[in-house]
Coordinates of N, CA, C and O in Angstrom, one line a residue:
X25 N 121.5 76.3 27.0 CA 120.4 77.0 27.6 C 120.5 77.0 29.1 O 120.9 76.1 29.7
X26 N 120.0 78.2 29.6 CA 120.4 78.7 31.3 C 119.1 79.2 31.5 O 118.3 79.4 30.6
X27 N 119.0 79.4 33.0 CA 118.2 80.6 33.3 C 118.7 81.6 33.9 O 119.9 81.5 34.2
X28 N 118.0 82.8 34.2 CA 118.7 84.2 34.9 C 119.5 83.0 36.4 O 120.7 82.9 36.9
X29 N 118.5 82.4 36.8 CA 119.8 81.4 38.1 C 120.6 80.8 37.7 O 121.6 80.6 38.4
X30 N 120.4 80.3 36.6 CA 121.6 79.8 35.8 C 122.7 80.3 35.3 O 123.8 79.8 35.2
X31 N 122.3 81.5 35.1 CA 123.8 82.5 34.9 C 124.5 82.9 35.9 O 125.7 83.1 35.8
X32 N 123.9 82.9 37.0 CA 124.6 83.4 38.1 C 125.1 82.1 39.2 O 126.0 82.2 40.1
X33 N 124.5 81.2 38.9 CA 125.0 80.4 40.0 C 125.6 78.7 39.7 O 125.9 77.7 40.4
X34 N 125.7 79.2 38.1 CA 126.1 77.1 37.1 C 127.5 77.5 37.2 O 128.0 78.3 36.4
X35 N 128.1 77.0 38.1 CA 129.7 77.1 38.2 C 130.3 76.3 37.3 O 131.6 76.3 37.2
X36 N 129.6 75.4 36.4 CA 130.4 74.7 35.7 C 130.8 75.3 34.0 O 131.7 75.2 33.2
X37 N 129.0 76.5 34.1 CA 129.4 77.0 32.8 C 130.6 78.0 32.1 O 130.7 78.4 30.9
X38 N 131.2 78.2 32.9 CA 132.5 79.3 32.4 C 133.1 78.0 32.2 O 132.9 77.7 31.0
X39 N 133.8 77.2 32.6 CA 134.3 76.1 32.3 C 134.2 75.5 31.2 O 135.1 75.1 30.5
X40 N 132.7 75.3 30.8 CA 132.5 74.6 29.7 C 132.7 75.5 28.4 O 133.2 75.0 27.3
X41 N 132.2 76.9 28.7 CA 132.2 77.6 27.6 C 133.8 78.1 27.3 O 134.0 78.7 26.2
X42 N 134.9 77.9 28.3 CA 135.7 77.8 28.1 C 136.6 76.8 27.1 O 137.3 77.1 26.2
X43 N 136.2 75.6 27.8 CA 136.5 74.4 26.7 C 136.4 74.2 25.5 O 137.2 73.9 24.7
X44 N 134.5 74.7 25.5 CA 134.2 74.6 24.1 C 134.9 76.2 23.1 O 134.7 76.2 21.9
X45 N 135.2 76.7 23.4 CA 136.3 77.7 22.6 C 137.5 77.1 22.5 O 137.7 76.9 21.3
X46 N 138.7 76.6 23.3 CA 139.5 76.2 23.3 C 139.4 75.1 22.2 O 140.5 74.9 21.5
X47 N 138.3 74.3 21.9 CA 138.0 73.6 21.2 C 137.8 74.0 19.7 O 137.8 73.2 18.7
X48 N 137.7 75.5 19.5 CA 137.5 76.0 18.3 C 135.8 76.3 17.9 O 135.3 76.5 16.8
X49 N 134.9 76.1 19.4 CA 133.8 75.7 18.8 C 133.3 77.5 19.5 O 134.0 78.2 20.2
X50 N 132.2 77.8 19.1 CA 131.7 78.7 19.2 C 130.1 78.8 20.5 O 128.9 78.4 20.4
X51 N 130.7 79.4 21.2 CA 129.0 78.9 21.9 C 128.7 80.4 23.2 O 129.5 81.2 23.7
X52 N 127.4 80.3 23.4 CA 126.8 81.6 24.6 C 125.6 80.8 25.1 O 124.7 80.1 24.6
X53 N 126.2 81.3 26.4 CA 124.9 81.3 27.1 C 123.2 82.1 27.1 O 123.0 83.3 27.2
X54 N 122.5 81.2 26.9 CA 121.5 82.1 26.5 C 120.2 82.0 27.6 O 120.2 80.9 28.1
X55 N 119.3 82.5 27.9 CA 118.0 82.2 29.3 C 117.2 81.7 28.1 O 117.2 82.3 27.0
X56 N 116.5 80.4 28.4 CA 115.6 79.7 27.3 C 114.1 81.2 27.4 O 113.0 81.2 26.9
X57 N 114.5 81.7 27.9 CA 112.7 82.4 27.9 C 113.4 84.0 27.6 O 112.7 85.0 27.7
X58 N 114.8 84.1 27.3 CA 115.0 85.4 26.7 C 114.3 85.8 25.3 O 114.1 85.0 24.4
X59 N 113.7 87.4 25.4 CA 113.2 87.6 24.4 C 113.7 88.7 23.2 O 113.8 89.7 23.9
X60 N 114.0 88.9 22.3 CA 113.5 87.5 21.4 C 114.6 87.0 20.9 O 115.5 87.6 20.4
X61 N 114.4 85.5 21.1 CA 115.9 84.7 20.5 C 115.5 84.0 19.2 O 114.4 83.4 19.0
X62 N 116.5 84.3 18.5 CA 116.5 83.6 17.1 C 116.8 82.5 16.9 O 117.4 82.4 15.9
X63 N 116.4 81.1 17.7 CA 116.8 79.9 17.6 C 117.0 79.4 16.5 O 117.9 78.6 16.5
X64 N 116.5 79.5 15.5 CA 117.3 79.4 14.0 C 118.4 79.5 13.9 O 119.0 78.4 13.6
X65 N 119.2 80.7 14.2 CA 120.4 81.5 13.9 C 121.7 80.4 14.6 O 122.9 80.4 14.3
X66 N 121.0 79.4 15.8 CA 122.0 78.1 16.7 C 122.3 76.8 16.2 O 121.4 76.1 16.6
X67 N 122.9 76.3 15.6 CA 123.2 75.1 14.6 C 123.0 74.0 16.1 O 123.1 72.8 15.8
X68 N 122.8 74.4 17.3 CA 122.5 73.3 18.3 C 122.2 74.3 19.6 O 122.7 75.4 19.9
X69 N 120.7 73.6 20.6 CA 120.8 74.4 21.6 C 120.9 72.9 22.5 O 120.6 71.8 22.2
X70 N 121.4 73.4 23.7 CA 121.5 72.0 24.9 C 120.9 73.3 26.6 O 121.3 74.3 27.1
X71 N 119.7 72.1 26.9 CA 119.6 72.7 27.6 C 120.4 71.7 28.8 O 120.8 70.5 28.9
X72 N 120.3 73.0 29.6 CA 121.7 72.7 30.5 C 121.6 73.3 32.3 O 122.2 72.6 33.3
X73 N 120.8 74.7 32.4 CA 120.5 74.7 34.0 C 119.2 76.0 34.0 O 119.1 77.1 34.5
X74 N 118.2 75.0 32.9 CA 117.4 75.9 33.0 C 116.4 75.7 34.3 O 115.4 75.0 34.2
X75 N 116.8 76.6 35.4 CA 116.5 76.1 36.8 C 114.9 76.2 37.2 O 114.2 75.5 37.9
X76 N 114.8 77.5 36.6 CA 113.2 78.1 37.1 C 112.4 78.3 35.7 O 112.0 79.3 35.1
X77 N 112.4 76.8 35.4 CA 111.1 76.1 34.5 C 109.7 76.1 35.6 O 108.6 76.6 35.5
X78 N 110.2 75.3 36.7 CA 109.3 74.8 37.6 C 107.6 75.7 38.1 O 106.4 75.4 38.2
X79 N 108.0 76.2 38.1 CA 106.8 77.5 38.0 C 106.0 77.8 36.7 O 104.8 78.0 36.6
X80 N 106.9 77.8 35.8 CA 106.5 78.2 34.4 C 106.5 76.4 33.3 O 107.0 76.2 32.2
X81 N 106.0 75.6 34.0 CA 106.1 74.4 33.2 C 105.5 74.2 31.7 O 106.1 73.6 30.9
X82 N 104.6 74.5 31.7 CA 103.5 74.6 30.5 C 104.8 75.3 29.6 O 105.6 74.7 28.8
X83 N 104.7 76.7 30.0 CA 105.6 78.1 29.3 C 106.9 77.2 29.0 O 107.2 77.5 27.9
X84 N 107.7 76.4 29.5 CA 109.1 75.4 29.5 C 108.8 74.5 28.3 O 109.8 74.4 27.5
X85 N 107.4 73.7 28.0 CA 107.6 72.4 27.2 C 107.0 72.8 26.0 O 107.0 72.0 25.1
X86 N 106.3 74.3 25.8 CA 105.8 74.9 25.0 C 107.5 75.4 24.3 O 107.7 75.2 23.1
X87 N 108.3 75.9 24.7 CA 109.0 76.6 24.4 C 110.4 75.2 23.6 O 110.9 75.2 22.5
X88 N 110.5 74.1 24.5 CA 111.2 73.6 24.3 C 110.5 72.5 22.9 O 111.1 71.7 22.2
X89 N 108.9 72.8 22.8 CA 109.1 72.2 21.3 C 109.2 72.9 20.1 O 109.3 72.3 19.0
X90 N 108.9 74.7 20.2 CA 109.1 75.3 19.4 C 110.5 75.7 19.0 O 110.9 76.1 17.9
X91 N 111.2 75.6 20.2 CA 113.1 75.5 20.2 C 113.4 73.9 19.1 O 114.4 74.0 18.4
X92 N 112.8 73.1 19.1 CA 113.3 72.2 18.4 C 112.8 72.1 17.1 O 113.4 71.6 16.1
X93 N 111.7 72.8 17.2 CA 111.5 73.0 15.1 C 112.6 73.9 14.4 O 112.9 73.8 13.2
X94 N 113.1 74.7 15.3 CA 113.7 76.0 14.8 C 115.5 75.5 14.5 O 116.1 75.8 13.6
X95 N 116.1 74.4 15.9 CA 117.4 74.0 15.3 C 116.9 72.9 16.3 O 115.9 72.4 16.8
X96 N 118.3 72.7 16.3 CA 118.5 71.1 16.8 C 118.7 70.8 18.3 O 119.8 71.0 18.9
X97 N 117.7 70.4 18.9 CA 117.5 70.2 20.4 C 118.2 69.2 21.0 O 117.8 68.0 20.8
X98 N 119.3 69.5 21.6 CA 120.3 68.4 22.0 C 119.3 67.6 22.8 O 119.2 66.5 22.3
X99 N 118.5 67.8 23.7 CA 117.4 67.4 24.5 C 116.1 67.2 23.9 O 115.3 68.1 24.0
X100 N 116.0 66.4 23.4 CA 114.9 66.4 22.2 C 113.4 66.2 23.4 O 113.2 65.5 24.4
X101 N 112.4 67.6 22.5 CA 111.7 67.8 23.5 C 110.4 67.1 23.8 O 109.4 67.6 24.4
X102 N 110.6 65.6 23.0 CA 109.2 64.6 23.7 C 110.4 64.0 25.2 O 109.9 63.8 26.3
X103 N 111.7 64.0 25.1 CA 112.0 63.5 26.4 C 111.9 64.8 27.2 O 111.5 64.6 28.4
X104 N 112.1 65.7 26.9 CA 112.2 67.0 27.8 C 110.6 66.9 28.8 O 110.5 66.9 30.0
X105 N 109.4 66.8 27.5 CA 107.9 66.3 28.2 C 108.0 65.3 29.6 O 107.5 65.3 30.7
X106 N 109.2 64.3 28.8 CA 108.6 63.0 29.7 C 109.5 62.9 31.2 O 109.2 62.3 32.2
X107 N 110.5 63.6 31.1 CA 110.8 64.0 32.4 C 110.7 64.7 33.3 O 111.3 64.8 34.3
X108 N 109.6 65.6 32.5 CA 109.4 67.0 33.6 C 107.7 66.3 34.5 O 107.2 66.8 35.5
X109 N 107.3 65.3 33.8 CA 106.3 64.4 34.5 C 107.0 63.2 34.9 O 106.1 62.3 34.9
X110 N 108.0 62.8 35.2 CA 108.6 61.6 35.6 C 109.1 62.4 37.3 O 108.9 61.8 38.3
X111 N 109.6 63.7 37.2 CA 110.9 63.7 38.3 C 110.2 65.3 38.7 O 110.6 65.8 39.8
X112 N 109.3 66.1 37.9 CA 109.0 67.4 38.1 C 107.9 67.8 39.2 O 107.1 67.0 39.7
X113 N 107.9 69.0 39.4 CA 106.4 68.8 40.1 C 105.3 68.4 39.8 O 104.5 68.1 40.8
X114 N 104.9 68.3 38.5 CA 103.5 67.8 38.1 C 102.7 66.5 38.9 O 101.5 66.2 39.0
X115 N 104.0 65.7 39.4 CA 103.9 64.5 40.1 C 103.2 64.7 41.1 O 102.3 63.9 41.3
X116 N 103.4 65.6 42.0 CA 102.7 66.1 43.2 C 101.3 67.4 42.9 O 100.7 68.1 43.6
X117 N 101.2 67.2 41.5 CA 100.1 68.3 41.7 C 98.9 67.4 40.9 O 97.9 68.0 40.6
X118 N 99.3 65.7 40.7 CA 98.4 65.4 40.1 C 98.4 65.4 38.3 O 97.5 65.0 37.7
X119 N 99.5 66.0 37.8 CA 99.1 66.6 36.3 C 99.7 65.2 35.3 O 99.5 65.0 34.1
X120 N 100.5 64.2 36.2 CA 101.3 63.1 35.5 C 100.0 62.1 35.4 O 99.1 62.0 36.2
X121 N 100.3 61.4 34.1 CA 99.7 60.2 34.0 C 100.0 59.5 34.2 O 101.2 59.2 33.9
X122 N 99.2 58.2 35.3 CA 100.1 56.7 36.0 C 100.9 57.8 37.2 O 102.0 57.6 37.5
X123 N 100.3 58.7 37.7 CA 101.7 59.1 39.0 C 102.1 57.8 39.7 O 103.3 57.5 39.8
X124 N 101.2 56.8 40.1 CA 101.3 55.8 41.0 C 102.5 55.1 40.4 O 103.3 54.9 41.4
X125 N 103.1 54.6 39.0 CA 103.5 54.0 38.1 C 104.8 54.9 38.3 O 105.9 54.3 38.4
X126 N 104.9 56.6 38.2 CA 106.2 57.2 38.2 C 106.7 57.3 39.6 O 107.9 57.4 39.7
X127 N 106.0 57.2 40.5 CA 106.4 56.9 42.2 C 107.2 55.7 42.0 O 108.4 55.6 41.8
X128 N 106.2 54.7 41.9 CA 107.3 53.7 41.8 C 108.4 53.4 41.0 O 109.4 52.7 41.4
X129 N 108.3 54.0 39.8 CA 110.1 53.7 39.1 C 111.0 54.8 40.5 O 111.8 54.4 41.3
X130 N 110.7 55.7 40.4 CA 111.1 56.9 41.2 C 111.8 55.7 42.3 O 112.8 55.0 42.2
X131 N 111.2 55.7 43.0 CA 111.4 54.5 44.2 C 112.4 53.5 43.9 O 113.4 53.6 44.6
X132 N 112.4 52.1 42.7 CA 112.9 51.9 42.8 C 114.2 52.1 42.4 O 115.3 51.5 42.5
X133 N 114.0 53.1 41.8 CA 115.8 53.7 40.9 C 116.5 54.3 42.2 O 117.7 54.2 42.4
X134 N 115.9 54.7 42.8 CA 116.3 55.4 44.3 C 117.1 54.1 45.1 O 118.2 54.3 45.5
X135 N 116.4 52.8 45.2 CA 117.1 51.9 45.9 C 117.8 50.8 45.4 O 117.9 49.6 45.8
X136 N 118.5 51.4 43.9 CA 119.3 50.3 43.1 C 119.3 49.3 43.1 O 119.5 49.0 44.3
X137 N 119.2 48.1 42.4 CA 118.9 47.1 42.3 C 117.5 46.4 42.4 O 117.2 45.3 42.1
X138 N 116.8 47.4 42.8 CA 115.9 46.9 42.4 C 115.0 46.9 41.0 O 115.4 47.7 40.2
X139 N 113.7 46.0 40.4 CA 113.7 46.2 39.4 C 112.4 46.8 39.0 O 111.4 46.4 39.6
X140 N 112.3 47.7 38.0 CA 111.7 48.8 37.7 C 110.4 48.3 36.7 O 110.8 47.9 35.6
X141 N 109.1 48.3 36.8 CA 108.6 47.6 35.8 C 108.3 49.0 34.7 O 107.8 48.8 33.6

């Protein structure tokens, strides 16, 4: 899973989709908010640089749990929830629960070694 910036600017993905052929495996790039995708029809989706969620957050965790009824969400989407309020904007707009509580893991994972309650 990409977004339109994703397509144009994940230098890693021709690489990967390279590999993963060379591997025998079958795979495309797809924009998670392309319409209409048959996520059924994907025996696995991984999201991967879907960049310009950030705006559209709600529209992102809506999508990524209806993406996971349909096949198999390499990013299974209660973690997809819990890090887009751990590390996303919602943090600064107030929308996280405990912000005070995700500042601080934030913090201390930032200065290693320290310990995270």
């Amino acid at each position: 899973m990409t977004s339109g910036t994703g397509l144009d600017e994940d230098t890693d993905l021709p690489l990967l989709l390279e590999a993963l052929g060379a591997a025998g495996l079958s795979a495309e790039p797809v924009t998670w908010d392309a319409d209409p995708v048959q996520w059924g029809g994907f025996d696995l989706a991984v999201i991967r640089s879907t960049w310009d969620y950030i705006g559209r957050l709600d529209e992102f965790l809506a999508w990524a749990e209806a993406t996971a009824r349909a096949t198999r969400l390499w990013n299974p989407a209660p973690v997809v929830r819990w890090n887009s309020y751990l590390i996303g904007p919602s943090l600064f707009l107030g929308r996280a629960p405990h912000a005070a509580d995700r500042l601080a893991l934030t913090v201390a994972a930032a200065g290693r070694g320290a310990t995270a309650r």
